[in-house]
Coordinates of C-alpha atoms in Angstrom, one line a residue:
X27 CA 20.1 46.4 -21.2
X28 CA 21.0 43.1 -23.1
X29 CA 20.1 39.9 -21.4
X30 CA 21.5 36.5 -21.9
X31 CA 18.9 34.4 -23.8
X32 CA 18.7 30.8 -22.9
X33 CA 17.3 29.0 -26.1
X34 CA 15.2 25.9 -25.9
X35 CA 18.3 23.8 -26.9
X36 CA 20.5 24.9 -24.0
X37 CA 17.4 24.1 -21.2
X38 CA 17.1 20.8 -22.7
X39 CA 20.9 20.1 -22.7
X40 CA 21.4 21.5 -19.4
X41 CA 18.5 20.3 -17.6
X42 CA 16.7 16.9 -17.8
X43 CA 13.3 16.4 -16.3
X44 CA 14.7 14.0 -13.6
X45 CA 17.3 16.7 -12.4
X46 CA 14.6 19.1 -12.4
X47 CA 12.2 16.6 -10.4
X48 CA 15.2 16.5 -8.1
X49 CA 15.3 20.1 -7.6
X50 CA 11.7 20.4 -7.2
X51 CA 11.5 17.4 -4.5
X52 CA 14.4 18.9 -2.6
X53 CA 12.4 22.3 -2.7
X54 CA 9.3 20.8 -1.2
X55 CA 11.4 18.9 1.5
X56 CA 13.0 22.1 2.2
X57 CA 9.6 23.6 3.3
X58 CA 8.5 25.1 0.3
X59 CA 4.6 25.8 0.5
X60 CA 2.9 25.6 -2.7
X61 CA -0.5 26.9 -1.1
X62 CA 1.2 30.3 -0.7
X63 CA 2.0 30.4 -4.2
X64 CA 0.5 33.5 -6.2
X65 CA -2.2 32.6 -8.6
X66 CA -1.8 32.2 -12.4
X67 CA -3.3 35.5 -13.9
X68 CA -5.4 34.6 -17.2
X69 CA -6.2 37.4 -19.9
X70 CA -8.7 36.0 -22.6
X71 CA -7.7 36.8 -26.3
X72 CA -9.9 36.4 -29.3
X73 CA -7.8 33.5 -30.5
X74 CA -6.8 32.0 -27.0
X75 CA -5.4 33.2 -23.7
X76 CA -2.3 35.0 -22.1
X77 CA -1.0 33.7 -19.0
X78 CA 1.1 35.5 -16.5
X79 CA 3.0 33.3 -13.9
X80 CA 5.1 35.0 -11.3
X81 CA 6.6 33.3 -8.3
X82 CA 9.6 34.2 -5.8
X83 CA 9.6 30.8 -4.4
X84 CA 13.1 29.9 -5.2
X85 CA 16.6 31.8 -5.3
X86 CA 15.8 33.7 -8.5
X87 CA 12.3 35.5 -8.9
X88 CA 10.6 34.5 -12.1
X89 CA 8.0 35.8 -14.3
X90 CA 6.6 33.5 -17.0
X91 CA 4.6 35.0 -20.0
X92 CA 2.7 32.5 -22.3
X93 CA 0.0 32.6 -24.9
X94 CA -1.9 29.5 -25.4
X95 CA -4.1 28.9 -28.5
X96 CA -1.5 30.0 -31.5
X97 CA 0.8 28.0 -33.3
X98 CA 2.4 26.4 -31.7
X99 CA -0.1 26.1 -29.0
X100 CA 2.0 27.5 -26.3
X101 CA 4.4 30.3 -27.0
X102 CA 6.3 32.4 -24.6
X103 CA 9.2 33.6 -22.3
X104 CA 10.4 33.3 -19.0
X105 CA 12.1 36.4 -17.3
X106 CA 14.6 35.4 -14.5
X107 CA 15.6 38.2 -11.9
X108 CA 18.4 38.5 -9.5
X109 CA 17.2 37.7 -5.9
X110 CA 19.3 40.4 -4.3
X111 CA 19.3 43.2 -6.9
X112 CA 15.8 42.1 -8.4
X113 CA 17.5 43.0 -11.8
X114 CA 16.5 41.0 -14.6
X115 CA 19.6 38.6 -15.4
X116 CA 18.1 36.3 -18.3
X117 CA 15.5 35.6 -20.6
X118 CA 14.5 31.8 -21.2
X119 CA 12.4 29.9 -23.7
X120 CA 9.1 29.8 -22.3
X121 CA 8.2 26.7 -24.0
X122 CA 11.2 24.9 -23.2
X123 CA 10.6 25.8 -19.5
X124 CA 7.1 24.6 -19.4
X125 CA 7.9 21.2 -21.3
X126 CA 10.7 20.4 -18.9
X127 CA 8.8 21.6 -15.6
X128 CA 5.5 19.9 -16.4
X129 CA 7.0 16.5 -17.3
X130 CA 9.4 16.8 -13.9
X131 CA 6.5 17.5 -12.1
X132 CA 4.8 14.4 -13.2
X133 CA 7.9 12.3 -13.1
X134 CA 8.2 13.5 -9.2
X135 CA 4.6 12.3 -8.6
X136 CA 5.0 9.1 -10.4
X137 CA 8.3 8.5 -8.5
X138 CA 6.2 8.5 -5.1
X139 CA 3.1 6.9 -6.7
X140 CA 3.8 4.4 -9.2
X141 CA 4.8 0.6 -8.6
X142 CA 8.8 0.5 -8.6
X143 CA 8.5 -2.3 -11.5
X144 CA 6.0 -0.4 -13.7
X145 CA 6.8 -1.2 -17.2
X146 CA 3.8 -0.3 -19.4
X147 CA 2.9 3.2 -20.3
X148 CA -0.1 4.5 -21.9
X149 CA -0.2 8.2 -23.0
X150 CA -2.9 10.1 -24.6
X151 CA -1.3 12.8 -27.0
X152 CA 1.3 13.0 -29.5
X153 CA 2.5 16.5 -29.0
X154 CA 5.7 17.8 -27.2
X155 CA 4.2 17.1 -23.8
X156 CA 3.6 13.5 -24.6
X157 CA 7.1 13.0 -25.8
X158 CA 8.5 14.9 -22.8
X159 CA 6.6 12.7 -20.3
X160 CA 7.8 9.5 -22.1
X161 CA 11.3 10.6 -22.0
X162 CA 10.8 11.6 -18.1
X163 CA 9.1 8.5 -16.8
X164 CA 11.7 6.3 -18.5
X165 CA 14.3 7.9 -16.6
X166 CA 12.5 6.8 -13.2
X167 CA 10.9 3.6 -13.9
X168 CA 11.8 0.6 -16.2
X169 CA 9.3 1.3 -18.9
X170 CA 9.4 -1.5 -21.6
X171 CA 6.3 -0.9 -23.6
X172 CA 4.9 2.7 -24.6
X173 CA 1.5 3.1 -26.4
X174 CA 0.9 6.7 -27.6
X175 CA -2.8 7.5 -28.7
X176 CA -3.8 10.3 -30.9
X177 CA -7.3 11.0 -32.4
X178 CA -7.6 7.6 -33.6
X179 CA -8.1 5.4 -30.3
X180 CA -8.3 1.9 -31.3
X181 CA -8.3 -0.7 -28.5
X182 CA -8.3 2.1 -25.8
X183 CA -10.2 -0.3 -23.2
X184 CA -7.6 -3.1 -23.4
X185 CA -4.6 -0.7 -23.2
X186 CA -6.2 1.1 -20.3
X187 CA -7.0 -1.9 -18.6
X188 CA -3.4 -3.2 -19.1
X189 CA -1.5 -0.2 -18.3
X190 CA 1.1 0.6 -15.0
X191 CA 1.0 4.5 -15.6
X192 CA -1.4 6.4 -17.8
X193 CA -0.7 9.9 -18.8
X194 CA -3.0 12.4 -20.5
X195 CA -1.3 15.2 -22.3
X196 CA -4.2 16.5 -24.5
X197 CA -6.4 19.4 -25.1
X198 CA -9.3 17.1 -24.5
X199 CA -12.5 18.8 -22.6
X200 CA -14.2 15.6 -21.9
X201 CA -13.2 12.2 -20.4
X202 CA -10.6 10.1 -22.7
X203 CA -11.4 6.9 -21.0
X204 CA -13.5 4.8 -18.6
X205 CA -11.9 5.2 -15.1
X206 CA -13.5 1.8 -14.1
X207 CA -11.0 0.0 -16.6
X208 CA -7.7 1.4 -14.5
X209 CA -5.9 -1.4 -12.6
X210 CA -5.9 -0.8 -9.0
X211 CA -2.2 -0.7 -9.1
X212 CA -1.9 1.8 -11.7
X213 CA -1.1 5.5 -11.5
X214 CA -2.9 8.0 -13.9
X215 CA -1.4 11.5 -14.4
X216 CA -3.2 14.3 -16.3
X217 CA -1.7 17.5 -17.3
X218 CA -3.7 18.9 -20.2
X219 CA -5.6 21.6 -18.6
X220 CA -5.7 24.4 -16.3
X221 CA -9.4 25.3 -16.7
X222 CA -12.6 24.8 -14.6
X223 CA -14.6 23.3 -17.1
X224 CA -12.2 20.8 -18.9
X225 CA -11.4 17.5 -18.0
X226 CA -9.4 14.4 -19.3
X227 CA -10.6 12.0 -16.6
X228 CA -14.0 10.7 -15.5
X229 CA -15.9 10.8 -12.0
X230 CA -15.3 7.1 -11.9
X231 CA -11.8 7.4 -11.5
X232 CA -11.7 10.2 -9.0
X233 CA -14.3 8.2 -7.1
X234 CA -11.8 5.1 -7.2
X235 CA -8.5 6.8 -6.7
X236 CA -6.5 8.5 -4.1
X237 CA -6.4 12.0 -5.8
X238 CA -3.1 14.0 -5.6
X239 CA -2.7 17.8 -6.5
X240 CA 0.2 20.3 -6.5
X241 CA -1.9 22.3 -3.8
X242 CA -5.5 22.3 -2.6
X243 CA -5.8 25.8 -3.3
X244 CA -4.8 25.8 -7.0
X245 CA -6.8 22.7 -7.7
X246 CA -9.9 24.1 -6.5
X247 CA -9.4 27.2 -8.3
X248 CA -8.6 25.6 -11.9
X249 CA -8.2 21.7 -11.9
X250 CA -11.4 20.9 -13.8
X251 CA -10.9 17.1 -13.4
X252 CA -10.8 17.8 -9.5
X253 CA -13.6 20.4 -9.7
X254 CA -16.0 18.8 -11.6
X255 CA -15.6 15.3 -9.6
X256 CA -16.0 17.2 -6.6
X257 CA -19.4 18.9 -7.9
X258 CA -20.8 15.5 -8.9
X259 CA -20.1 14.0 -5.5
X260 CA -17.4 11.6 -6.7
X261 CA -14.8 12.9 -4.2
X262 CA -14.5 15.8 -1.8
X263 CA -11.7 18.5 -1.2
X264 CA -10.8 17.1 2.3
X265 CA -9.9 13.8 0.4
X266 CA -7.2 15.7 -1.8
X267 CA -3.7 14.5 -0.9
X268 CA -0.8 17.1 -2.0
X269 CA 2.4 16.6 -3.7
X270 CA 3.9 18.1 -0.6
X271 CA 2.4 15.8 1.9
X272 CA 3.0 12.7 -0.3
X273 CA 6.7 13.7 -0.6
X274 CA 7.3 14.5 3.1
X275 CA 5.7 11.3 4.0
X276 CA 2.6 12.8 5.6
X277 CA 0.4 10.7 3.7
X278 CA 0.3 7.5 2.1
X279 CA -2.0 6.2 -0.7
X280 CA -3.5 2.8 0.3
X281 CA -2.4 -0.2 -1.8
X282 CA -5.7 -1.3 -3.1
X283 CA -6.8 1.5 -5.2
X284 CA -5.5 3.4 -8.2
X285 CA -3.6 6.8 -7.7
X286 CA -4.4 9.7 -9.7
X287 CA -2.2 13.2 -10.1
X288 CA -4.0 16.0 -11.3
X289 CA -1.4 18.9 -12.4
X290 CA -2.2 22.4 -13.8
X291 CA 1.4 23.8 -13.6
X292 CA 2.2 26.4 -10.9
X293 CA 4.6 29.3 -10.9
X294 CA 6.7 28.0 -7.9
X295 CA 7.7 25.4 -10.3
X296 CA 8.9 27.2 -12.9
X297 CA 11.0 29.2 -10.3
X298 CA 12.6 26.1 -9.0
X299 CA 13.4 24.9 -12.5
X300 CA 14.7 28.4 -13.6
X301 CA 17.0 28.6 -10.5
X302 CA 18.4 25.3 -11.1
X303 CA 18.9 26.1 -14.8
X304 CA 20.7 29.2 -14.0
X305 CA 23.0 27.5 -11.5
X306 CA 23.8 24.7 -14.1
X307 CA 24.7 27.5 -16.7
X308 CA 27.1 29.1 -14.3
X309 CA 25.3 32.4 -14.5
X310 CA 24.6 34.8 -11.3

């Protein structure tokens, strides 16, 4: 069997993060339940991890196979199956799917959390996800200034204090900044980890902010930023707001405090993005 392969350039050409965010939003408004999504399977390797993410949440079932920790850091492939015959119908570059899906989920959260006039963006990280987030957020907010911080982080306190949106796209295992510096109107997004003992944000932010997650089940299973904050007493599980609740209007964050979206990435998101990609490509 010879399957069509959708390369990274094809994914980037046919599916912007803003279009993917629209598809994710439509799926949630249509009743998709992220809490029912199968958990990510993790196989520990000598030099990293192998991840298996499977979901039948969209028209086409999807299995994404990734390795983390190599060079480049994330590698893999996404297998798309026909929803009727269950036969495999396409392979997609796994990095491209992950990049567009992750930035799209963040953009969707920011669309519902950040001030409409948010203009100043601070990004921790300089890798592919950091650049993808800049493009995605510029498509939904009138961003005028972007500060990207690598390992050299001069003036971090000043930049965080002045930011309207802060994105954490790193491999950090300890907080990147003092959450007490985040402005009351600002939105923070953290996407760098799916491990229980790794975090990019601190307890101070969790205690001050309305914390939004993709699902309570997945967050309490693998979102270190959330789990460690709950363990310390900075927040509680029942205070978490889900992305679906936010989008459906079932929860509205108060205006007088920051908002914080923690994403670990979920299989249903890959399935929705892959199905949308297939529709745009004119394949079955």
